[in-house]
Short mmCIF file of N, CA and C in Angstrom, two decimals:
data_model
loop_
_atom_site.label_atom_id
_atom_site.label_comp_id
_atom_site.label_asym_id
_atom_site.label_seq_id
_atom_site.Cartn_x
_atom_site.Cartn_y
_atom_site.Cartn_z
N UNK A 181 1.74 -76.71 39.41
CA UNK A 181 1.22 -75.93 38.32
C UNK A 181 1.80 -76.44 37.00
N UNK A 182 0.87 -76.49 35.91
CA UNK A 182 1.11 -76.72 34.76
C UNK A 182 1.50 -75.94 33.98
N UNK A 183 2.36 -75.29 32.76
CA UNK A 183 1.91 -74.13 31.82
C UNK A 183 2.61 -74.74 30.34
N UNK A 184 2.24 -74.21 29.59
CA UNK A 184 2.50 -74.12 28.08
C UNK A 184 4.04 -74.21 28.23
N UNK A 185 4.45 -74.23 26.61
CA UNK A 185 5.95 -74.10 26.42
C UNK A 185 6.52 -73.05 27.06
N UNK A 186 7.86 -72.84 27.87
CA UNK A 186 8.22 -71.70 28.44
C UNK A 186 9.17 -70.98 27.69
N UNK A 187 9.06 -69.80 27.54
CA UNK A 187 10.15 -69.17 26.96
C UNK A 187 10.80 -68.25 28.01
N UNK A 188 12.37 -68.30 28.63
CA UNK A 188 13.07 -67.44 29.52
C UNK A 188 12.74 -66.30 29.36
N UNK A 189 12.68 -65.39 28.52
CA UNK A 189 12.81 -64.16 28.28
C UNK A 189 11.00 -63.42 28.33
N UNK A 190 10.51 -64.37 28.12
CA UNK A 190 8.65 -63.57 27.89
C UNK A 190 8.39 -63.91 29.89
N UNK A 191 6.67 -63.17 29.84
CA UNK A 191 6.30 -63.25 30.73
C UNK A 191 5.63 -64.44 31.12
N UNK A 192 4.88 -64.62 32.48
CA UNK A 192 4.12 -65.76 33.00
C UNK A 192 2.71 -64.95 33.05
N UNK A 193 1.78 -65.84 32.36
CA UNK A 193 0.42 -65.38 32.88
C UNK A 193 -0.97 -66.44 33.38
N UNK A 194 -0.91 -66.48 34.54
CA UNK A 194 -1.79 -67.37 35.73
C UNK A 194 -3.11 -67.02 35.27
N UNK A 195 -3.48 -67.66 34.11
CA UNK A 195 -4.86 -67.87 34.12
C UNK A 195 -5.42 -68.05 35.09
N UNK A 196 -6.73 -67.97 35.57
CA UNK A 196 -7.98 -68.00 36.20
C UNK A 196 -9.41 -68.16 35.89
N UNK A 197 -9.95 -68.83 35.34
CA UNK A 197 -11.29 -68.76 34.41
C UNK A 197 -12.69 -69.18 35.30
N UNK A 198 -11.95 -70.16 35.96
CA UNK A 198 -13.02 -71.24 36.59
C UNK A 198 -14.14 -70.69 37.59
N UNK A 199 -13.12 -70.43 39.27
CA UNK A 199 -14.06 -70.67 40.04
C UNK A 199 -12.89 -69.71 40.98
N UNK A 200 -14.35 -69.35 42.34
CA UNK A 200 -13.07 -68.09 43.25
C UNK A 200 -12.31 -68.83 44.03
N UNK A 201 -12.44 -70.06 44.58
CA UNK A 201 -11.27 -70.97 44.83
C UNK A 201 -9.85 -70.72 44.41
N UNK A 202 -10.02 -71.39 42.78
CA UNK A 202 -8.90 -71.21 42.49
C UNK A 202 -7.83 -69.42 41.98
N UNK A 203 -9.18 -68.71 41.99
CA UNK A 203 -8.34 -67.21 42.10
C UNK A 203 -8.00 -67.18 43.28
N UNK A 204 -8.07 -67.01 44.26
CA UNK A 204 -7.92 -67.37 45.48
C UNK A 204 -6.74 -67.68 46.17
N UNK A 205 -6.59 -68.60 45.79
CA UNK A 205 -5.44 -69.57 45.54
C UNK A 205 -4.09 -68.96 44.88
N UNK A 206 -4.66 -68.86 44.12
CA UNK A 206 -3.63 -68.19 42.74
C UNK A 206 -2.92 -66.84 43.08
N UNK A 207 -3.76 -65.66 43.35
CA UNK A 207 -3.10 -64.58 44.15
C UNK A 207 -2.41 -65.29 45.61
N UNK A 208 -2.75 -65.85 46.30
CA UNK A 208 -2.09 -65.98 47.95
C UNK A 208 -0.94 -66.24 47.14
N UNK A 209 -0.70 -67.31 46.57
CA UNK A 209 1.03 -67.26 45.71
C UNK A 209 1.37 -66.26 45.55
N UNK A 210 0.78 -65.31 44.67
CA UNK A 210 1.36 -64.68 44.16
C UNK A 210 1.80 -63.41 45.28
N UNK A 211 0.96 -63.49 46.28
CA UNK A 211 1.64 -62.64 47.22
C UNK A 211 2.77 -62.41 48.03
N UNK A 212 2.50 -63.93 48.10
CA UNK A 212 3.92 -64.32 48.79
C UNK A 212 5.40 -64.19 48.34
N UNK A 213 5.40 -63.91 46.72
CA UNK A 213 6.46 -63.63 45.93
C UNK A 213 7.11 -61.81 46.52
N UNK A 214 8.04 -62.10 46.42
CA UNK A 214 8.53 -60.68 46.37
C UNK A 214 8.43 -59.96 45.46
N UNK A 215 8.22 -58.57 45.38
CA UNK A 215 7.76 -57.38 44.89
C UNK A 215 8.78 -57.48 43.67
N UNK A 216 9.89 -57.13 43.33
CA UNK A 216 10.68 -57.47 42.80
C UNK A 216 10.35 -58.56 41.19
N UNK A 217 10.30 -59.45 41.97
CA UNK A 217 9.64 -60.66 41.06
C UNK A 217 8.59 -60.60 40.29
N UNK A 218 7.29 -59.97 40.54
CA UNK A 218 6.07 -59.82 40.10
C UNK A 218 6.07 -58.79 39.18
N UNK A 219 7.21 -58.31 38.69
CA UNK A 219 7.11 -57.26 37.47
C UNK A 219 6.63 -58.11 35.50
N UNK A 220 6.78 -59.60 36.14
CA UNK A 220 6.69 -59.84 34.86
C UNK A 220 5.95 -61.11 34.59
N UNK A 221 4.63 -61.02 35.79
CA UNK A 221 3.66 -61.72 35.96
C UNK A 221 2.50 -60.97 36.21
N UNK A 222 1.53 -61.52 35.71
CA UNK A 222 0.21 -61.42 35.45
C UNK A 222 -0.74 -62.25 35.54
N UNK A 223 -1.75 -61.21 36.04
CA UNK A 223 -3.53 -62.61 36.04
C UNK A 223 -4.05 -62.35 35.12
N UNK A 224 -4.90 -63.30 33.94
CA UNK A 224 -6.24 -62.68 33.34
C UNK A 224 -7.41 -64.37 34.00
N UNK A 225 -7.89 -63.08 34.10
CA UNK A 225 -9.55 -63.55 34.81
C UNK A 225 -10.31 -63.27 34.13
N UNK A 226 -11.51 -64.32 34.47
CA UNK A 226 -13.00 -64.06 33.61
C UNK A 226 -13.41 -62.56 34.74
N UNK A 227 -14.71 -62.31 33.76
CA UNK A 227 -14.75 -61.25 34.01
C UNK A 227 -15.60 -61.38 35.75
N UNK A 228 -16.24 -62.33 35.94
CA UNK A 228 -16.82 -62.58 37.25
C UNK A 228 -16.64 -62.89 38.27
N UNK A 229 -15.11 -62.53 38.12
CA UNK A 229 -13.84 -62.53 39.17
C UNK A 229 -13.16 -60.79 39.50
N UNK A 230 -13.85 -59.59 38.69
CA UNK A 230 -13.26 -58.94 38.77
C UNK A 230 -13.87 -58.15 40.24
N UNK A 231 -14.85 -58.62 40.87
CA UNK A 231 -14.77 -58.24 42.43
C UNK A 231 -14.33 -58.69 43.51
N UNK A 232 -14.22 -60.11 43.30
CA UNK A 232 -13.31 -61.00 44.06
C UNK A 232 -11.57 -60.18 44.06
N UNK A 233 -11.42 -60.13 43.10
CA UNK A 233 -9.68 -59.52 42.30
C UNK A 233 -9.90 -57.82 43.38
N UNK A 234 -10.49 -56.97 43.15
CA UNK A 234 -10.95 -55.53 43.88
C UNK A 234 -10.19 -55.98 45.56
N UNK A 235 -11.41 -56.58 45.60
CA UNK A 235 -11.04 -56.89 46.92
C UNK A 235 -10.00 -57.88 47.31
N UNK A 236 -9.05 -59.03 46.51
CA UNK A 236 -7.69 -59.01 47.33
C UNK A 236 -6.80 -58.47 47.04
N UNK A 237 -6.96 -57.51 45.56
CA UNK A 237 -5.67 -56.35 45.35
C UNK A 237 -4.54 -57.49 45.16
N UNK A 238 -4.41 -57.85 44.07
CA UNK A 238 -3.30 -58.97 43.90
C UNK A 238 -2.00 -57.86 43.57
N UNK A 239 -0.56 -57.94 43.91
CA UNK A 239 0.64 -57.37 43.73
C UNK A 239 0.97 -57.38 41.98
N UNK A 240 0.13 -57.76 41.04
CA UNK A 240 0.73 -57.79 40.01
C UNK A 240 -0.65 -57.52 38.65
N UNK A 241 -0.16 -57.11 37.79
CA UNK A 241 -1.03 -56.40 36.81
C UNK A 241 -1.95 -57.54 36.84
N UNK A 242 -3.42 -57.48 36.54
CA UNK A 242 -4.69 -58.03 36.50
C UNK A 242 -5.45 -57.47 34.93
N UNK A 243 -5.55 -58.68 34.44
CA UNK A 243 -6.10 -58.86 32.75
C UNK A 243 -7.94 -59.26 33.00
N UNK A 244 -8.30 -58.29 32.36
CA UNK A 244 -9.84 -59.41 32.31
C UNK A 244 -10.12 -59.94 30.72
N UNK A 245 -9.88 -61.09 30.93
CA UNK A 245 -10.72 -61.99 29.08
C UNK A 245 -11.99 -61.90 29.30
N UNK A 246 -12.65 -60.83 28.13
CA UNK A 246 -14.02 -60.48 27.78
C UNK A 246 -14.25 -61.73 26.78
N UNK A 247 -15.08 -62.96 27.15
CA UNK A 247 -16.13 -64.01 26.14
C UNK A 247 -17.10 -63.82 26.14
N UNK A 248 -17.62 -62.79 26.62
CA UNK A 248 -19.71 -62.73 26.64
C UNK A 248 -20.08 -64.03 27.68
N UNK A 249 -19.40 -64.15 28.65
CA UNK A 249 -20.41 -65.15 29.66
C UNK A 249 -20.34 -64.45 30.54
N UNK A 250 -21.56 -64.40 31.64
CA UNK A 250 -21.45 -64.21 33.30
C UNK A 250 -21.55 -65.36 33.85
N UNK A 251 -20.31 -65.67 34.89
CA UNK A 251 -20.64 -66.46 35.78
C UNK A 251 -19.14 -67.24 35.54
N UNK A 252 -19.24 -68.46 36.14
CA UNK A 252 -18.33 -69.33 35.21
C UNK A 252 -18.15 -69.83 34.26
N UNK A 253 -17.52 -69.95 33.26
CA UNK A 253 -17.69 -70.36 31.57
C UNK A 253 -18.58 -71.54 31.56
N UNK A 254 -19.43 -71.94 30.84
CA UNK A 254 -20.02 -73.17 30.17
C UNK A 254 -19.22 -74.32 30.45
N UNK A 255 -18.01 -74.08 29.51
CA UNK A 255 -16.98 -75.13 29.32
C UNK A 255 -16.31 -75.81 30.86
N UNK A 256 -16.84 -75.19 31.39
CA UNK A 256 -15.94 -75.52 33.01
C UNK A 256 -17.11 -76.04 33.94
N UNK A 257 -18.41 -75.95 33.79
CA UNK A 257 -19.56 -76.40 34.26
C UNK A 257 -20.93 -77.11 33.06
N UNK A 258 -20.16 -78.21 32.58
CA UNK A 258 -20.90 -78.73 31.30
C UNK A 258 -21.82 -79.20 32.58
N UNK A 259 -21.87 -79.87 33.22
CA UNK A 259 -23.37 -80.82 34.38
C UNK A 259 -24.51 -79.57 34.14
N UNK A 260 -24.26 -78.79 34.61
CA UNK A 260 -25.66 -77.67 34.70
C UNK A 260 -26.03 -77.08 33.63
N UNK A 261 -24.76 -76.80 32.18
CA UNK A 261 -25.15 -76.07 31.62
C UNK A 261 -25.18 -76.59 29.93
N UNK A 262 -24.88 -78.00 30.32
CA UNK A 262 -25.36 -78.58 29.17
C UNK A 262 -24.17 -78.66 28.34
N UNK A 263 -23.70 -79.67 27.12
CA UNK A 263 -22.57 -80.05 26.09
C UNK A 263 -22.56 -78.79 24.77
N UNK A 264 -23.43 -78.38 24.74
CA UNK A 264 -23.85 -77.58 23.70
C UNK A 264 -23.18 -75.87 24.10
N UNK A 265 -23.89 -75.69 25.36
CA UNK A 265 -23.25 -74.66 26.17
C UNK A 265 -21.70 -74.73 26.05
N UNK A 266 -21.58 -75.99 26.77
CA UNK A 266 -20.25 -76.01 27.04
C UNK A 266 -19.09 -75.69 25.73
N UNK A 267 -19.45 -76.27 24.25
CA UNK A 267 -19.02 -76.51 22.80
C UNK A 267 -18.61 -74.58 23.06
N UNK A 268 -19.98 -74.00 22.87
CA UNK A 268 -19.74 -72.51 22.30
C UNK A 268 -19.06 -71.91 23.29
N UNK A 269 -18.88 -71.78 24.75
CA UNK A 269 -18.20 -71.56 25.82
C UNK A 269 -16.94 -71.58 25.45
N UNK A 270 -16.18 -72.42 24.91
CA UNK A 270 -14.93 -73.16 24.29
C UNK A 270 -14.31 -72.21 23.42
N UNK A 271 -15.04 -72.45 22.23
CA UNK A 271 -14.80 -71.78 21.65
C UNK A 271 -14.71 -70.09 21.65
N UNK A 272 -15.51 -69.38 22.32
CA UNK A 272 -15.58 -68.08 22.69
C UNK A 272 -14.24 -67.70 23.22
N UNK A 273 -14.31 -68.55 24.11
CA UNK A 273 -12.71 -68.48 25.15
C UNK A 273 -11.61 -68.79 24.34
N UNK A 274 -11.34 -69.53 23.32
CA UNK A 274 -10.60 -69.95 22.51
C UNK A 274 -10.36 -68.34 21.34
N UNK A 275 -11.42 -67.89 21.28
CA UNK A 275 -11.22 -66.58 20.14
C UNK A 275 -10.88 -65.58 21.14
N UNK A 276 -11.46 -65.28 22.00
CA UNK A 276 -10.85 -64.25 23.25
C UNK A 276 -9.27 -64.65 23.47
N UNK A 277 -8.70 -65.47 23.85
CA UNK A 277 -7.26 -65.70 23.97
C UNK A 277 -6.38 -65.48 22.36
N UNK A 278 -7.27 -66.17 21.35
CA UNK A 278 -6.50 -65.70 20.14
C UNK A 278 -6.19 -64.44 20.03
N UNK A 279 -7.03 -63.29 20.62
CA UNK A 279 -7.06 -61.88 20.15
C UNK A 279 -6.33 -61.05 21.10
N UNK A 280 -5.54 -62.04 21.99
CA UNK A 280 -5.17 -61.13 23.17
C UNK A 280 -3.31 -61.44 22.68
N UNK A 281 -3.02 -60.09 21.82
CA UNK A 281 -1.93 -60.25 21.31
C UNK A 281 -0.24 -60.10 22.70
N UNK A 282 -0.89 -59.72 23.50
CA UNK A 282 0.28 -59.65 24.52
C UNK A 282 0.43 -61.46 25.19
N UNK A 283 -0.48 -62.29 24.66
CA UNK A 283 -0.33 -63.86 25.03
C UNK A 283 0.63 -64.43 24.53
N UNK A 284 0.21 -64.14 22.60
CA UNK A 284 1.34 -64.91 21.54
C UNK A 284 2.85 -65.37 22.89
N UNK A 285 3.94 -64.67 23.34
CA UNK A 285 4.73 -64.78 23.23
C UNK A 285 5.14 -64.84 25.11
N UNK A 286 3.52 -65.39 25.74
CA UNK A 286 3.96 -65.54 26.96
C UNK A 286 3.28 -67.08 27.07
N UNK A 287 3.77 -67.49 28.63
CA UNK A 287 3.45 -68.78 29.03
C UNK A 287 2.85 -68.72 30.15
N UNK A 288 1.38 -69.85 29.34
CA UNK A 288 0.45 -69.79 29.96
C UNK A 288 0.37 -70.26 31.31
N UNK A 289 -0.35 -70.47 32.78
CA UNK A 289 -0.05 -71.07 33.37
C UNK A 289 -1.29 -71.11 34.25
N UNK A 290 -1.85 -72.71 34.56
CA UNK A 290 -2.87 -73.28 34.80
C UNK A 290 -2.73 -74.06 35.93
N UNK A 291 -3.75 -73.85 37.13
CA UNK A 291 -3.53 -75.07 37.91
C UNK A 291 -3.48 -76.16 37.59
N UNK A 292 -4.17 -76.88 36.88
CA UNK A 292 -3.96 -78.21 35.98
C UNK A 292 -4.44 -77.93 34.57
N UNK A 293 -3.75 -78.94 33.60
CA UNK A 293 -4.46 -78.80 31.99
C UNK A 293 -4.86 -79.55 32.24
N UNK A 294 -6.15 -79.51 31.30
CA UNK A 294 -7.29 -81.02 31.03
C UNK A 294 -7.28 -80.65 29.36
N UNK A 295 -8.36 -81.71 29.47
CA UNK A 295 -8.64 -82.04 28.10
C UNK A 295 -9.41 -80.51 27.49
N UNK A 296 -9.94 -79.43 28.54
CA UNK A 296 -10.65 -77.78 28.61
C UNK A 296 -9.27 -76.64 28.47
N UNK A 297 -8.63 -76.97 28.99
CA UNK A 297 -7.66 -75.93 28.40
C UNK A 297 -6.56 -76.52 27.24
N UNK A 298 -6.21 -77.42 26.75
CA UNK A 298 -5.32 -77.74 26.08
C UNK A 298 -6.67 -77.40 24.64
N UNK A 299 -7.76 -77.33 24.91
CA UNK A 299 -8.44 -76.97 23.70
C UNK A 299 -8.45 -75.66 23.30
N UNK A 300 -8.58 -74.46 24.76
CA UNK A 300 -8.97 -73.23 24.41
C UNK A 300 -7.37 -72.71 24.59
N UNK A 301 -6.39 -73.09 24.63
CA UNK A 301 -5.05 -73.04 24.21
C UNK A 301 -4.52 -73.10 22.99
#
């Protein structure tokens, strides 16, 4: 796992945007952590993850980032949905994370950065 600058004292928050794979994925970790531990970790998910999320009941607070897409973002499926899609996708997600003031002062954390999250970062 990749994440942003870390600061000791703030929280961790396991993005999820993409695909149910990688939520998937992302909670089984997080389950495996002890109870204990998970007081100062968090998911935010797109919002078309929030039945997937219902049903595995992850051990630790669950965020949904509202961008106005259903489905998977643009930006994460440019082949089907086109460069243009993908541009405003970006950006949406980019103003949704700006506005989510409990982020400022936590570290982010991504199965991998690409050239898609180091933008909407």
């Amino acid at each position: 796992m990749n994440s942003a600058q870390l600061y000791l004292d703030d929280s961790l928050v396991f993005m999820s945007l993409k695909s149910f794979g990688d939520f998937t994925i992302s909670t089984a970790v997080l389950q495996r952590l002890p109870a204990e531990s998970t007081g100062c970790i968090s998911l935010l998910i797109g919002s078309h993850l929030g039945e997937l999320c219902r049903e595995l009941n992850p051990n630790c607070e669950v965020r949904i980032l509202e961008f106005g897409e259903c489905g998977v973002p643009a930006i994460f499926d440019i082949r089907s949905k086109g460069y243009l899609a993908g541009l405003r996708s970006a950006f949406r997600i980019k103003k949704s994370l700006d506005r989510e003031i409990s982020l400022h002062r936590a570290t982010l954390v991504f199965d991998r950065i690409t050239w898609r999250e180091r933008f909407v970062v």
